Amino acid sequence: WIGTDGEGVNCFNPNKNEFTHFKSTLKNKVVSIAGYSESELAISVYSDRIWLFNKRTGLIRPLPIKDPDINYNIRYAGRSINLYDENKDNLLLLGRNVKRYNKSTGECTYLNIEGGTEKRNLFFLGKTAEGIWIHDAYSIYLLQQGEDTLKKVLDLGVLINSGDFGRDGTLWLATKNGVYKCNTLSKEANLIETHLFTNATSIICDNNSRVWVGTDDALYAYLPEADRFAIFGHSDGASSNEYLPKPRLLSNRNEVYLGGIKGLLYIDESYSIDSVEKPLIKLDEIEVDHKSIKLGKKTSFRLPAGSKTLSLSVNVHEKDIFRQKRFRFYLSSNSYIESVSPTLRFPQLPSPGTYPIMVSCTKRNGEWSTPTEIIALTIPQPWYFSWWFILIICMSAAGIAAGTYLSQKRRKENQIKL
């Protein structure tokens, strides 16, 4: 069951690969969708109300709420309410605070929040044996069974977009600064370092210990055992998409679903990311003093004397030509410049000498390809370091010194005669 922004509630049948649309919810902006009973779903609609949707008939009816504050916030204040089916008796309503809705009486009760919140909406994070996990903009809370207080477990201090628990109990958070690995027992959070992206918007763990990460424009998978990210593109079936924090699901068949502004992505449980195509990197062109130079099959190049600027461009031959990559340009075996661009521009020319320029790029599985030499580049000595210029300087200096000596000698001889 899928709630959409403007097209109401939809049902996807994975066996038939078909969507069913329901006219009763057409043009509704569904903020949140949750289970309510065996026959009904609870759907929160922006600037409208909370409805009960019959899964068999497709008809809707208002959820009877004896709380004018909830109705006012949804219908007139334009505030979103996120839903979570706590148990057969209660439904959690998450806004800037948390209310527990009793399905039998229609009454709501406030839940206390330890330390307060950042006055931003609260979101369901996950459920474990310890209880229900909820997050706001910067903190993680735990609601234990039978309790009426959300206990603050972790204050991250970084904007949290989404989160999910792995099978081993590890909490993974998608944040503005990237992906964090959190231990809820020790209350430790560690950033997974990567140059592939910064803002992670969506995250979900599968049963193969892979952590799928959606960003504003691409899909990644973090492989904890290898401690690396894999990136996916159009040739893998992951077209460019802006992934959203809430629409994410691990189905009963262990299939991953991620929603974005361009549609729904499906990842089969058996999908393998072990086989990796080896990218072939070749020199495209050299630009000297803003003039393009095509080298063809040449393996070396000497810059003209007096050159001021230099840039090198490469292209990568592989199946997915639109795949996002990072590049490393090696000037020596232990010195490189890393860039998201296939073009290396020198703000100033390296010291005179010969440099075998080598380049590597990130592969689909996040590893770096083996550096490939694309050109042997020779930077000549400046003209003022050439032998003939130095000889002229030395001869001129010697001439000046000799002239000065003879002039002083004559001056002394004239003084003696006087």
Coordinates of C-alpha atoms in Angstrom, one line a residue:
W1 CA 0.0 0.0 0.0
I2 CA 1.4 3.3 -1.1
G3 CA 0.5 6.9 -0.2
T4 CA 1.3 9.4 -2.9
D5 CA 1.5 13.2 -3.1
G6 CA -1.5 14.1 -5.1
E7 CA -2.7 10.7 -6.4
G8 CA -4.1 9.3 -3.1
V9 CA -3.7 5.7 -2.1
N10 CA -2.3 3.1 -4.5
C11 CA -1.9 -0.7 -4.3
F12 CA 1.0 -2.5 -5.9
N13 CA 0.8 -6.2 -6.6
P14 CA 4.4 -7.6 -6.8
N15 CA 3.2 -10.9 -8.3
K16 CA 1.5 -9.2 -11.2
N17 CA 3.7 -6.1 -11.2
E18 CA 0.5 -4.0 -11.4
F19 CA -0.7 -0.8 -9.6
T20 CA -4.3 -0.2 -8.6
H21 CA -5.6 3.3 -8.1
F22 CA -8.6 4.3 -6.0
K23 CA -10.8 7.1 -7.1
S24 CA -12.0 7.8 -3.6
T25 CA -8.6 9.2 -2.7
L26 CA -7.7 10.8 -6.0
K27 CA -5.9 14.2 -5.7
N28 CA -5.3 13.6 -2.0
K29 CA -1.8 14.4 -0.7
V30 CA -1.1 11.5 1.6
V31 CA 1.3 12.5 4.3
S32 CA 1.4 9.1 6.1
I33 CA -0.1 5.7 5.8
A34 CA -0.4 3.0 8.5
G35 CA -2.2 -0.2 9.4
Y36 CA -5.3 0.2 11.5
S37 CA -7.2 -3.1 11.4
E38 CA -7.4 -6.2 9.3
S39 CA -9.7 -4.5 6.8
E40 CA -8.7 -0.8 7.1
L41 CA -5.7 1.5 6.8
A42 CA -5.3 4.9 8.5
I43 CA -4.2 7.7 6.0
S44 CA -3.3 11.2 7.0
V45 CA -4.1 13.7 4.2
Y46 CA -2.4 17.1 4.1
S47 CA -4.8 20.0 4.9
D48 CA -7.7 17.6 5.2
R49 CA -8.0 15.0 8.0
I50 CA -7.2 11.5 9.0
W51 CA -9.3 8.9 7.1
L52 CA -9.9 5.2 7.4
F53 CA -9.5 3.4 4.0
N54 CA -11.2 0.1 3.4
K55 CA -8.7 -2.2 1.6
R56 CA -11.4 -4.4 0.1
T57 CA -13.9 -1.7 -1.2
G58 CA -11.5 1.2 -1.6
L59 CA -14.0 3.5 0.2
I60 CA -13.0 6.0 2.9
R61 CA -14.5 7.3 6.1
P62 CA -13.3 9.9 8.6
L63 CA -11.4 8.7 11.7
P64 CA -13.5 9.9 14.6
I65 CA -11.1 11.9 16.8
K66 CA -12.3 13.6 20.0
D67 CA -9.5 16.1 19.9
P68 CA -10.1 19.5 18.3
D69 CA -6.4 20.3 18.4
I70 CA -5.5 17.5 16.0
N71 CA -8.3 18.4 13.6
Y72 CA -7.3 22.1 13.7
N73 CA -3.6 21.4 13.1
I74 CA -4.4 19.2 10.1
R75 CA -7.2 21.2 8.5
Y76 CA -6.3 24.8 9.2
A77 CA -2.7 25.1 10.5
G78 CA -1.3 23.0 7.6
R79 CA 0.7 20.7 9.9
S80 CA 1.5 17.2 8.9
I81 CA 0.6 14.2 11.1
N82 CA 2.6 11.0 10.8
L83 CA 0.9 7.7 11.8
Y84 CA 2.1 4.5 13.4
D85 CA 0.0 1.5 14.4
E86 CA 1.2 0.9 17.9
N87 CA -1.0 -2.2 18.6
K88 CA -4.6 -3.4 18.1
D89 CA -5.9 -0.8 20.6
N90 CA -3.8 2.3 19.8
L91 CA -2.6 4.5 17.0
L92 CA 0.3 6.9 17.4
L93 CA -0.2 10.4 16.0
L94 CA 3.2 12.1 15.4
G95 CA 3.4 15.8 14.9
R96 CA 5.3 18.4 16.9
N97 CA 4.3 16.2 19.8
V98 CA 3.0 12.6 20.2
K99 CA -0.5 11.6 21.0
R100 CA -1.9 8.1 21.5
Y101 CA -5.2 7.6 19.9
N102 CA -7.5 5.0 21.4
K103 CA -9.3 3.1 18.6
S104 CA -12.3 2.2 20.8
T105 CA -13.1 5.6 22.4
G106 CA -11.6 8.0 19.8
E107 CA -9.8 9.9 22.6
C108 CA -6.2 11.1 22.5
T109 CA -3.7 11.4 25.3
Y110 CA -0.4 13.3 25.3
L111 CA 2.9 11.4 25.6
N112 CA 5.7 13.1 27.5
I113 CA 9.0 13.7 25.6
E114 CA 12.1 13.7 27.7
G115 CA 14.0 16.9 27.1
G116 CA 11.5 18.3 24.7
T117 CA 11.9 18.4 20.9
E118 CA 13.3 20.9 18.4
K119 CA 9.7 22.0 17.6
R120 CA 9.8 20.0 14.4
N121 CA 7.9 17.0 13.3
L122 CA 8.5 13.6 14.8
F123 CA 8.9 10.4 12.7
F124 CA 8.7 6.7 13.2
L125 CA 12.1 5.2 13.0
G126 CA 11.7 1.5 13.8
K127 CA 10.5 -1.1 16.2
T128 CA 12.7 -3.6 18.2
A129 CA 12.3 -5.8 21.2
E130 CA 13.1 -2.7 23.3
G131 CA 10.2 -0.7 22.0
I132 CA 9.2 1.9 19.3
W133 CA 11.9 4.3 18.1
I134 CA 11.1 7.8 17.0
H135 CA 13.2 10.7 15.8
D136 CA 12.9 14.4 15.4
A137 CA 15.3 16.7 13.6
Y138 CA 18.4 16.0 15.8
S139 CA 17.6 13.3 18.4
I140 CA 16.5 9.7 18.9
Y141 CA 13.8 8.6 21.3
L142 CA 12.5 5.3 22.7
L143 CA 8.9 4.5 23.7
Q144 CA 8.9 1.3 25.7
Q145 CA 5.8 -0.9 25.8
G146 CA 3.2 0.4 28.3
E147 CA 5.1 3.6 28.9
D148 CA 3.8 7.1 28.3
T149 CA 7.2 8.9 28.0
L150 CA 9.6 9.1 25.1
K151 CA 13.1 8.7 26.5
K152 CA 15.9 10.5 24.7
V153 CA 18.5 8.0 23.8
L154 CA 20.8 9.9 21.5
D155 CA 21.3 13.6 20.6
L156 CA 23.1 13.5 17.3
G157 CA 23.4 17.2 16.7
V158 CA 23.1 16.7 12.9
L159 CA 19.9 17.0 10.8
I160 CA 18.4 13.5 10.6
N161 CA 16.5 12.6 7.5
S162 CA 15.8 8.9 7.9
G163 CA 16.9 5.8 9.8
D164 CA 16.6 2.0 10.0
F165 CA 17.7 -0.9 12.2
G166 CA 19.9 -3.7 10.8
R167 CA 19.4 -7.3 11.7
D168 CA 22.2 -7.1 14.3
G169 CA 20.5 -4.1 16.1
T170 CA 22.7 -1.5 14.6
L171 CA 20.9 1.8 13.9
W172 CA 21.8 3.5 10.6
L173 CA 20.9 7.1 10.1
A174 CA 20.7 9.1 6.9
T175 CA 21.7 12.7 7.7
K176 CA 22.6 16.0 6.1
N177 CA 26.3 15.0 6.7
G178 CA 26.1 11.5 5.4
V179 CA 25.5 8.0 7.0
Y180 CA 26.0 7.4 10.7
K181 CA 26.4 4.0 12.4
C182 CA 24.9 4.1 15.9
N183 CA 25.0 1.9 18.9
T184 CA 21.9 2.6 21.0
L185 CA 23.3 0.8 24.0
S186 CA 26.6 2.8 24.3
K187 CA 25.0 5.8 22.7
E188 CA 27.8 6.1 20.2
A189 CA 27.4 7.4 16.6
N190 CA 30.2 7.3 14.0
L191 CA 30.1 8.9 10.6
I192 CA 30.9 6.6 7.7
E193 CA 33.5 8.5 5.7
T194 CA 33.0 8.8 2.0
H195 CA 33.6 11.3 -0.8
L196 CA 30.7 9.9 -2.9
F197 CA 28.0 12.1 -1.3
T198 CA 27.1 14.3 1.6
N199 CA 23.4 14.6 2.1
A200 CA 21.8 11.2 2.6
T201 CA 18.0 11.4 2.4
S202 CA 16.8 7.8 2.7
I203 CA 18.1 4.6 4.2
I204 CA 17.0 1.0 4.7
C205 CA 18.7 -2.3 5.6
D206 CA 18.1 -5.6 3.9
N207 CA 18.5 -9.2 5.2
N208 CA 21.9 -9.5 3.4
S209 CA 23.5 -6.9 5.8
R210 CA 23.5 -4.3 3.0
V211 CA 22.5 -0.7 3.8
W212 CA 20.8 1.0 0.9
V213 CA 21.2 4.7 0.8
G214 CA 19.2 7.2 -1.3
T215 CA 20.4 10.7 -2.0
D216 CA 19.1 13.7 -3.9
D217 CA 20.2 12.1 -7.2
A218 CA 21.6 8.6 -6.8
L219 CA 21.4 5.2 -5.1
Y220 CA 24.2 3.7 -3.0
A221 CA 24.7 0.5 -1.0
Y222 CA 27.0 0.4 2.0
L223 CA 28.7 -3.0 2.5
P224 CA 29.7 -3.1 6.2
E225 CA 32.0 -6.1 6.0
A226 CA 34.0 -4.5 3.2
D227 CA 33.6 -1.0 4.6
R228 CA 32.8 0.6 1.2
F229 CA 30.0 2.0 -0.8
A230 CA 28.7 0.8 -4.2
I231 CA 27.0 3.2 -6.5
F232 CA 24.2 2.3 -9.0
G233 CA 23.1 3.9 -12.2
H234 CA 20.7 3.6 -15.1
S235 CA 22.3 0.4 -16.5
D236 CA 21.6 -1.2 -13.1
G237 CA 17.9 -0.2 -13.2
A238 CA 18.3 2.7 -10.8
S239 CA 17.4 5.7 -12.8
S240 CA 18.2 9.1 -11.4
N241 CA 15.8 9.9 -8.6
E242 CA 15.4 12.2 -5.7
Y243 CA 14.8 9.7 -2.8
L244 CA 12.5 10.7 0.0
P245 CA 12.9 10.0 3.7
K246 CA 9.7 8.2 4.5
P247 CA 8.7 5.9 1.6
R248 CA 11.0 2.9 2.3
L249 CA 10.0 -0.7 3.0
L250 CA 11.5 -4.1 3.5
S251 CA 8.7 -6.5 2.5
N252 CA 7.8 -9.9 3.9
R253 CA 9.6 -11.4 0.9
N254 CA 12.8 -9.4 1.8
E255 CA 12.4 -7.1 -1.1
V256 CA 13.5 -3.5 -0.7
Y257 CA 11.3 -0.6 -1.9
L258 CA 12.4 3.1 -2.0
G259 CA 10.2 5.9 -3.1
G260 CA 11.3 9.2 -4.8
I261 CA 9.8 12.1 -6.7
K262 CA 10.2 10.1 -9.9
G263 CA 8.7 6.8 -8.8
L264 CA 9.2 3.6 -6.8
L265 CA 12.4 1.6 -6.9
Y266 CA 12.3 -2.2 -6.3
I267 CA 15.4 -4.2 -5.3
D268 CA 15.2 -8.0 -5.4
E269 CA 16.6 -9.9 -2.4
S270 CA 18.8 -11.9 -4.8
Y271 CA 20.3 -8.9 -6.5
S272 CA 24.1 -9.3 -6.5
I273 CA 26.6 -6.4 -6.5
D274 CA 29.7 -8.6 -6.5
S275 CA 30.5 -8.6 -10.2
V276 CA 32.2 -5.4 -11.2
E277 CA 32.9 -4.1 -14.7
K278 CA 36.5 -2.7 -15.0
P279 CA 36.4 0.8 -16.4
L280 CA 38.8 1.7 -19.2
I281 CA 40.2 5.2 -18.7
K282 CA 41.7 7.0 -21.7
L283 CA 43.1 10.5 -22.3
D284 CA 40.6 12.7 -24.1
E285 CA 42.5 15.9 -24.6
I286 CA 45.2 18.3 -23.3
E287 CA 44.6 22.0 -23.1
V288 CA 47.6 24.3 -23.0
D289 CA 47.0 28.1 -22.6
H290 CA 43.3 27.5 -23.4
K291 CA 44.2 25.8 -26.7
S292 CA 43.0 22.2 -27.2
I293 CA 45.6 19.7 -28.3
K294 CA 44.6 16.3 -29.6
L295 CA 47.4 13.7 -29.1
G296 CA 46.0 10.6 -30.8
K297 CA 48.0 7.6 -29.8
K298 CA 51.0 9.5 -28.4
T299 CA 52.1 8.4 -24.9
S300 CA 54.2 11.4 -24.1
F301 CA 53.9 15.2 -24.4
R302 CA 56.3 18.1 -23.8
L303 CA 54.8 21.4 -23.0
P304 CA 55.9 24.3 -25.2
A305 CA 58.3 26.7 -23.5
G306 CA 56.6 29.6 -21.8
S307 CA 53.3 27.8 -21.2
K308 CA 51.2 29.3 -18.4
T309 CA 48.1 27.0 -17.9
L310 CA 47.4 23.3 -18.4
S311 CA 44.5 20.9 -18.1
L312 CA 44.0 17.2 -18.8
S313 CA 40.6 15.5 -19.6
V314 CA 39.9 11.8 -19.6
N315 CA 36.9 9.7 -20.5
V316 CA 35.8 6.3 -19.2
H317 CA 34.6 3.5 -21.4
E318 CA 32.1 1.3 -19.7
K319 CA 28.5 0.1 -20.1
D320 CA 26.9 2.9 -18.0
I321 CA 28.4 6.1 -19.4
F322 CA 26.2 8.2 -17.1
R323 CA 27.4 6.6 -13.9
Q324 CA 28.7 9.1 -11.4
K325 CA 32.3 8.6 -10.6
R326 CA 35.2 10.2 -8.7
F327 CA 38.7 10.4 -10.1
R328 CA 42.2 10.3 -8.7
F329 CA 45.0 11.9 -10.8
Y330 CA 48.4 10.7 -9.7
L331 CA 51.5 12.9 -10.2
S332 CA 53.6 10.4 -8.3
S333 CA 53.0 7.0 -6.7
N334 CA 52.0 8.5 -3.4
S335 CA 50.6 11.9 -4.4
Y336 CA 47.2 12.4 -6.1
I337 CA 44.5 14.9 -6.7
E338 CA 40.9 13.7 -6.1
S339 CA 38.0 15.2 -8.1
V340 CA 34.4 14.5 -9.2
S341 CA 35.4 16.0 -12.6
P342 CA 37.1 14.0 -15.3
T343 CA 39.2 17.1 -16.0
L344 CA 42.3 18.1 -14.0
R345 CA 43.2 21.7 -14.1
F346 CA 46.6 23.0 -12.8
P347 CA 46.3 26.4 -11.1
Q348 CA 50.0 26.6 -11.6
L349 CA 52.4 24.3 -13.5
P350 CA 54.2 21.6 -11.6
S351 CA 58.0 22.0 -11.1
P352 CA 60.0 21.2 -14.2
G353 CA 60.4 17.5 -14.8
T354 CA 58.7 14.5 -16.4
Y355 CA 55.5 13.1 -14.8
P356 CA 53.9 9.8 -15.7
I357 CA 50.2 10.9 -15.2
M358 CA 48.1 8.0 -13.9
V359 CA 44.3 8.0 -13.3
S360 CA 41.9 5.8 -11.4
C361 CA 38.2 6.1 -10.8
T362 CA 35.6 4.6 -8.5
K363 CA 34.0 1.4 -9.7
R364 CA 30.3 0.5 -9.2
N365 CA 31.1 -1.3 -6.0
G366 CA 32.8 1.7 -4.5
E367 CA 36.3 0.4 -4.9
W368 CA 39.0 2.4 -6.8
S369 CA 40.2 1.0 -10.2
T370 CA 43.9 0.2 -10.7
P371 CA 45.7 3.5 -11.7
T372 CA 46.3 3.7 -15.5
E373 CA 49.0 5.8 -17.1
I374 CA 47.5 8.1 -19.7
I375 CA 50.4 10.3 -20.6
A376 CA 54.1 11.0 -19.7
L377 CA 54.1 14.8 -19.3
T378 CA 57.3 16.8 -19.4
I379 CA 57.4 20.3 -18.0
P380 CA 60.4 22.2 -19.4
Q381 CA 62.7 24.5 -17.5
P382 CA 61.7 28.2 -17.8
W383 CA 63.8 30.1 -20.4
Y384 CA 65.6 31.9 -17.6
F385 CA 67.0 28.6 -16.4
S386 CA 68.3 27.5 -19.8
W387 CA 72.1 27.1 -20.2
W388 CA 72.5 29.9 -22.8
F389 CA 70.6 32.4 -20.5
I390 CA 72.7 31.4 -17.5
L391 CA 75.9 31.7 -19.6
I392 CA 74.9 35.2 -20.8
I393 CA 74.2 36.2 -17.2
C394 CA 77.5 34.9 -16.0
M395 CA 79.4 36.6 -18.8
S396 CA 77.6 39.8 -18.2
A397 CA 78.4 39.6 -14.4
A398 CA 82.0 38.9 -15.2
G399 CA 82.2 41.8 -17.6
I400 CA 80.6 44.2 -15.0
A401 CA 83.0 42.9 -12.3
A402 CA 86.1 43.4 -14.6
G403 CA 84.9 46.8 -15.7
T404 CA 84.4 47.8 -12.1
Y405 CA 87.9 46.5 -11.1
L406 CA 89.7 48.3 -13.9
S407 CA 87.8 51.6 -13.1
Q408 CA 88.8 51.4 -9.5
K409 CA 92.4 50.6 -10.5
R410 CA 92.7 53.6 -12.8
R411 CA 91.2 55.8 -10.0
K412 CA 93.9 54.7 -7.6
E413 CA 96.7 55.2 -10.1
N414 CA 95.4 58.8 -10.8
Q415 CA 95.4 59.5 -7.1
I416 CA 99.0 58.4 -6.7
K417 CA 100.2 60.6 -9.6
L418 CA 98.6 63.6 -8.0

